Amino acid sequence: MLDVSIEIISIISFILGAFFILTGSIGLIRLPDVFSRIHAAGMIDTAGASFIILGMILQSGFSLITAKLVFIGIFIFFTSPITGHVTANLARKKGVIPVGKTKGKTL
Amino acid sequence: MINAKSVTLFIVLFGFWLLMSGYYTPLILSLGVISCILCVYLTIKGKFLDNETLPIYFFPRLIQYTLWLIKEILKSNIQTAKVIIMKSEEPELFSVKASQKTNEGKVTYANSITLTPGTVTTQIKNDIFEVHALTKDFGDDVRSSDMDKMVTWLEKSK
Amino acid sequence: MFLAVLIALGISFLLILVRLIIGKTTFDRILAANSIGTIIVLAISVHGFYMGRPEFIDISIVYALINFIGTVAVLKLFDKGTLGDK
């Protein structure tokens, strides 16, 4: 009983992860400029990666592999905002003009 | 020299060693302890070990904050997926003021904004953050400063 | 099941490759390369499970580290023109 429910939860988690990754990569093609595309890339890095890693954790049982998977998840979770911020910051510095409206005073 | 920070750093480093090694014989374990002590010693000697490297005073409230952040990330992921599928984006750029006092608090706030898809911190000058949002709703989320209050609460957990 | 996840990862890899090729600005290409890195990290571990050898996780840890350092290094080189030498 427990085995079956764990299997089902991990399949659901894989489906959600694949959905978020596919949507994120469609967003990378579809959105208009680099600042908007960072949101799609962030979606791949947070929801997609987390759900697929959760599915693998449920599949692997409890061993050293589980701890390594958790480490990969935490590592991607911590480094994703850093690369996103560095890319956005440099694009602003080099004068890429964002699509859409600008509200109030910006730096 | 032996205080809460250096002990925490040693535990984190030795935990990483145990994770990566996979061989638990006395010789390998003692080599691991020696190299972790050497790393902690060099970090103290180089004066890298301050609140910015290891803000241990965050730890008591960190679990609650992480759970709240995961909930926010899930919500905004669903919204971002909706925006991408419906193709209803209207990006905007604006500035918000951060109420954190310390550097590690500001870093936590900026990273939390960037970690939730739909909002990205693009530039930081002192306590003014410039934020890019995918739609007006995401912008309103940041301007309502719920996350700002949450990070300030995390920062004041001394 | 693992095969289905691998196929989904492969499709999104191809979609991101389109963005990497058409680009427009350098930042689009760097962003696409970083996302491809994340997908490869996931694909290596899923492939390990698919082949019944989960020890592949070690390789994907190393790939995650190199992916992060590489992206930041390329951006720094693009910003400053050097990687720290005078």
Short mmCIF file of N, CA, C and O in Angstrom, two decimals, chain C residues 18-81:
data_model
loop_
_atom_site.label_atom_id
_atom_site.label_comp_id
_atom_site.label_asym_id
_atom_site.label_seq_id
_atom_site.Cartn_x
_atom_site.Cartn_y
_atom_site.Cartn_z
N VAL C 18 17.14 26.39 -29.61
CA VAL C 18 16.66 27.37 -30.60
C VAL C 18 16.98 28.77 -30.11
O VAL C 18 17.52 29.61 -30.85
N ARG C 19 16.68 29.05 -28.82
CA ARG C 19 16.97 30.38 -28.26
C ARG C 19 18.47 30.64 -28.26
O ARG C 19 18.91 31.76 -28.55
N LEU C 20 19.26 29.59 -27.99
CA LEU C 20 20.72 29.77 -27.97
C LEU C 20 21.23 30.15 -29.36
O LEU C 20 22.16 30.93 -29.49
N ILE C 21 20.59 29.60 -30.40
CA ILE C 21 21.08 29.88 -31.75
C ILE C 21 20.59 31.25 -32.23
O ILE C 21 21.37 32.05 -32.75
N ILE C 22 19.27 31.56 -32.04
CA ILE C 22 18.80 32.84 -32.58
C ILE C 22 19.24 34.01 -31.72
O ILE C 22 19.48 35.09 -32.22
N GLY C 23 19.36 33.80 -30.41
CA GLY C 23 20.02 34.75 -29.52
C GLY C 23 19.50 36.16 -29.53
O GLY C 23 18.65 36.50 -28.74
N LYS C 24 19.94 37.03 -30.44
CA LYS C 24 19.80 38.49 -30.46
C LYS C 24 20.89 39.10 -29.58
O LYS C 24 21.82 39.68 -30.12
N THR C 25 20.81 39.00 -28.23
CA THR C 25 21.89 39.57 -27.42
C THR C 25 22.70 38.45 -26.78
O THR C 25 22.26 37.31 -26.70
N THR C 26 23.91 38.84 -26.29
CA THR C 26 24.77 37.86 -25.63
C THR C 26 24.11 37.28 -24.39
O THR C 26 24.30 36.12 -24.05
N PHE C 27 23.32 38.16 -23.68
CA PHE C 27 22.74 37.71 -22.42
C PHE C 27 21.72 36.60 -22.64
O PHE C 27 21.61 35.70 -21.82
N ASP C 28 20.98 36.66 -23.77
CA ASP C 28 20.06 35.58 -24.09
C ASP C 28 20.81 34.27 -24.23
O ASP C 28 20.38 33.24 -23.71
N ARG C 29 21.96 34.34 -24.92
CA ARG C 29 22.72 33.10 -25.13
C ARG C 29 23.26 32.56 -23.82
O ARG C 29 23.23 31.35 -23.57
N ILE C 30 23.78 33.48 -22.96
CA ILE C 30 24.33 33.01 -21.68
C ILE C 30 23.22 32.39 -20.83
O ILE C 30 23.40 31.33 -20.20
N LEU C 31 22.05 33.03 -20.82
CA LEU C 31 20.91 32.51 -20.05
C LEU C 31 20.50 31.14 -20.56
O LEU C 31 20.26 30.21 -19.78
N ALA C 32 20.45 31.00 -21.91
CA ALA C 32 20.06 29.72 -22.48
C ALA C 32 21.09 28.65 -22.14
O ALA C 32 20.74 27.51 -21.81
N ALA C 33 22.38 29.02 -22.19
CA ALA C 33 23.43 28.04 -21.86
C ALA C 33 23.30 27.59 -20.41
O ALA C 33 23.45 26.40 -20.09
N ASN C 34 22.97 28.54 -19.51
CA ASN C 34 22.82 28.19 -18.10
C ASN C 34 21.63 27.26 -17.90
O ASN C 34 21.72 26.28 -17.15
N SER C 35 20.52 27.52 -18.61
CA SER C 35 19.36 26.65 -18.47
C SER C 35 19.64 25.26 -19.03
O SER C 35 19.21 24.25 -18.46
N ILE C 36 20.39 25.21 -20.15
CA ILE C 36 20.77 23.90 -20.70
C ILE C 36 21.62 23.15 -19.68
O ILE C 36 21.46 21.94 -19.49
N GLY C 37 22.50 23.87 -18.98
CA GLY C 37 23.30 23.23 -17.93
C GLY C 37 22.43 22.59 -16.86
O GLY C 37 22.66 21.44 -16.47
N THR C 38 21.41 23.36 -16.39
CA THR C 38 20.51 22.79 -15.37
C THR C 38 19.82 21.54 -15.89
O THR C 38 19.70 20.53 -15.17
N ILE C 39 19.37 21.59 -17.17
CA ILE C 39 18.67 20.43 -17.72
C ILE C 39 19.60 19.24 -17.85
O ILE C 39 19.21 18.10 -17.57
N ILE C 40 20.88 19.49 -18.21
CA ILE C 40 21.83 18.38 -18.32
C ILE C 40 22.09 17.77 -16.95
O ILE C 40 22.17 16.54 -16.81
N VAL C 41 22.18 18.62 -15.90
CA VAL C 41 22.37 18.10 -14.53
C VAL C 41 21.25 17.12 -14.19
O VAL C 41 21.49 16.00 -13.70
N LEU C 42 20.00 17.54 -14.46
CA LEU C 42 18.86 16.67 -14.17
C LEU C 42 18.91 15.41 -15.04
O LEU C 42 18.65 14.30 -14.57
N ALA C 43 19.27 15.60 -16.33
CA ALA C 43 19.24 14.46 -17.25
C ALA C 43 20.27 13.43 -16.87
O ALA C 43 20.00 12.22 -16.99
N ILE C 44 21.46 13.87 -16.39
CA ILE C 44 22.47 12.88 -16.00
C ILE C 44 21.96 12.02 -14.85
O ILE C 44 22.06 10.79 -14.87
N SER C 45 21.32 12.67 -13.85
CA SER C 45 20.86 11.86 -12.71
C SER C 45 19.70 10.95 -13.11
O SER C 45 19.64 9.80 -12.69
N VAL C 46 18.75 11.46 -13.93
CA VAL C 46 17.64 10.62 -14.36
C VAL C 46 18.15 9.45 -15.21
O VAL C 46 17.70 8.32 -15.08
N HIS C 47 19.16 9.74 -16.05
CA HIS C 47 19.74 8.68 -16.87
C HIS C 47 20.40 7.61 -15.99
O HIS C 47 20.31 6.41 -16.28
N GLY C 48 21.04 8.05 -14.89
CA GLY C 48 21.61 7.08 -13.96
C GLY C 48 20.56 6.15 -13.40
O GLY C 48 20.76 4.93 -13.32
N PHE C 49 19.40 6.72 -13.01
CA PHE C 49 18.32 5.87 -12.50
C PHE C 49 17.79 4.96 -13.59
O PHE C 49 17.46 3.80 -13.33
N TYR C 50 17.72 5.46 -14.82
CA TYR C 50 17.18 4.69 -15.93
C TYR C 50 18.07 3.48 -16.21
O TYR C 50 17.58 2.38 -16.46
N MET C 51 19.40 3.68 -16.12
CA MET C 51 20.31 2.57 -16.37
C MET C 51 20.49 1.69 -15.14
O MET C 51 21.25 0.73 -15.18
N GLY C 52 19.85 2.06 -14.01
CA GLY C 52 20.03 1.27 -12.80
C GLY C 52 21.35 1.49 -12.11
O GLY C 52 21.79 0.67 -11.33
N ARG C 53 22.02 2.60 -12.41
CA ARG C 53 23.29 2.91 -11.75
C ARG C 53 23.24 4.32 -11.18
O ARG C 53 23.76 5.26 -11.78
N PRO C 54 22.61 4.52 -10.01
CA PRO C 54 22.45 5.88 -9.47
C PRO C 54 23.75 6.55 -9.07
O PRO C 54 23.72 7.70 -8.63
N GLU C 55 24.91 5.86 -9.23
CA GLU C 55 26.18 6.51 -8.88
C GLU C 55 26.49 7.68 -9.81
O GLU C 55 27.41 8.44 -9.54
N PHE C 56 25.74 7.82 -10.90
CA PHE C 56 25.93 8.94 -11.83
C PHE C 56 25.72 10.28 -11.15
O PHE C 56 26.11 11.31 -11.68
N ILE C 57 25.05 10.27 -9.97
CA ILE C 57 24.80 11.50 -9.22
C ILE C 57 26.08 12.30 -9.00
O ILE C 57 26.06 13.53 -9.09
N ASP C 58 27.19 11.60 -8.73
CA ASP C 58 28.46 12.31 -8.48
C ASP C 58 28.81 13.20 -9.67
O ASP C 58 29.23 14.34 -9.50
N ILE C 59 28.63 12.65 -10.88
CA ILE C 59 28.96 13.43 -12.08
C ILE C 59 28.07 14.66 -12.15
O ILE C 59 28.51 15.75 -12.50
N SER C 60 26.76 14.50 -11.80
CA SER C 60 25.89 15.66 -11.96
C SER C 60 26.17 16.71 -10.88
O SER C 60 25.97 17.90 -11.13
N ILE C 61 26.68 16.30 -9.69
CA ILE C 61 27.10 17.31 -8.71
C ILE C 61 28.23 18.16 -9.30
O ILE C 61 28.20 19.39 -9.26
N VAL C 62 29.23 17.46 -9.89
CA VAL C 62 30.37 18.18 -10.48
C VAL C 62 29.88 19.09 -11.60
O VAL C 62 30.30 20.24 -11.73
N TYR C 63 28.91 18.60 -12.40
CA TYR C 63 28.40 19.41 -13.51
C TYR C 63 27.69 20.65 -13.00
O TYR C 63 27.83 21.74 -13.57
N ALA C 64 26.93 20.50 -11.88
CA ALA C 64 26.24 21.67 -11.32
C ALA C 64 27.24 22.71 -10.86
O ALA C 64 27.06 23.92 -11.13
N LEU C 65 28.33 22.27 -10.19
CA LEU C 65 29.35 23.22 -9.73
C LEU C 65 29.98 23.94 -10.92
O LEU C 65 30.09 25.17 -10.94
N ILE C 66 30.37 23.17 -11.98
CA ILE C 66 31.05 23.78 -13.13
C ILE C 66 30.11 24.72 -13.86
O ILE C 66 30.51 25.79 -14.34
N ASN C 67 28.80 24.35 -13.93
CA ASN C 67 27.82 25.18 -14.63
C ASN C 67 27.73 26.56 -13.98
O ASN C 67 27.75 27.59 -14.66
N PHE C 68 27.64 26.58 -12.64
CA PHE C 68 27.54 27.85 -11.93
C PHE C 68 28.80 28.69 -12.11
O PHE C 68 28.72 29.86 -12.52
N ILE C 69 29.96 28.07 -11.83
CA ILE C 69 31.22 28.82 -11.92
C ILE C 69 31.44 29.32 -13.35
O ILE C 69 31.84 30.47 -13.57
N GLY C 70 31.13 28.46 -14.33
CA GLY C 70 31.34 28.84 -15.72
C GLY C 70 30.50 30.02 -16.14
O GLY C 70 30.99 30.96 -16.77
N THR C 71 29.20 30.01 -15.75
CA THR C 71 28.32 31.13 -16.14
C THR C 71 28.82 32.44 -15.54
O THR C 71 28.92 33.45 -16.23
N VAL C 72 29.13 32.40 -14.22
CA VAL C 72 29.57 33.64 -13.58
C VAL C 72 30.90 34.11 -14.16
O VAL C 72 31.11 35.31 -14.36
N ALA C 73 31.80 33.15 -14.50
CA ALA C 73 33.10 33.53 -15.06
C ALA C 73 32.94 34.17 -16.42
O ALA C 73 33.59 35.19 -16.72
N VAL C 74 32.05 33.61 -17.27
CA VAL C 74 31.85 34.19 -18.60
C VAL C 74 31.28 35.60 -18.46
O VAL C 74 31.72 36.54 -19.15
N LEU C 75 30.32 35.78 -17.53
CA LEU C 75 29.73 37.12 -17.35
C LEU C 75 30.77 38.11 -16.84
O LEU C 75 30.78 39.28 -17.24
N LYS C 76 31.64 37.65 -15.93
CA LYS C 76 32.66 38.55 -15.40
C LYS C 76 33.65 38.95 -16.49
O LYS C 76 34.03 40.12 -16.60
N LEU C 77 34.03 37.95 -17.31
CA LEU C 77 34.95 38.24 -18.41
C LEU C 77 34.31 39.24 -19.38
O LEU C 77 34.96 40.16 -19.88
N PHE C 78 33.00 39.09 -19.61
CA PHE C 78 32.28 39.98 -20.53
C PHE C 78 32.18 41.39 -19.95
O PHE C 78 32.23 42.38 -20.67
N ASP C 79 32.07 41.47 -18.61
CA ASP C 79 31.92 42.77 -17.95
C ASP C 79 33.24 43.51 -17.89
O ASP C 79 33.37 44.65 -18.35
N LYS C 80 34.28 42.85 -17.32
CA LYS C 80 35.51 43.54 -17.00
C LYS C 80 36.58 43.39 -18.06
O LYS C 80 37.55 44.15 -18.07
N GLY C 81 36.47 42.37 -18.93
CA GLY C 81 37.51 42.16 -19.93
C GLY C 81 38.65 41.31 -19.44
O GLY C 81 39.46 40.84 -20.24
#
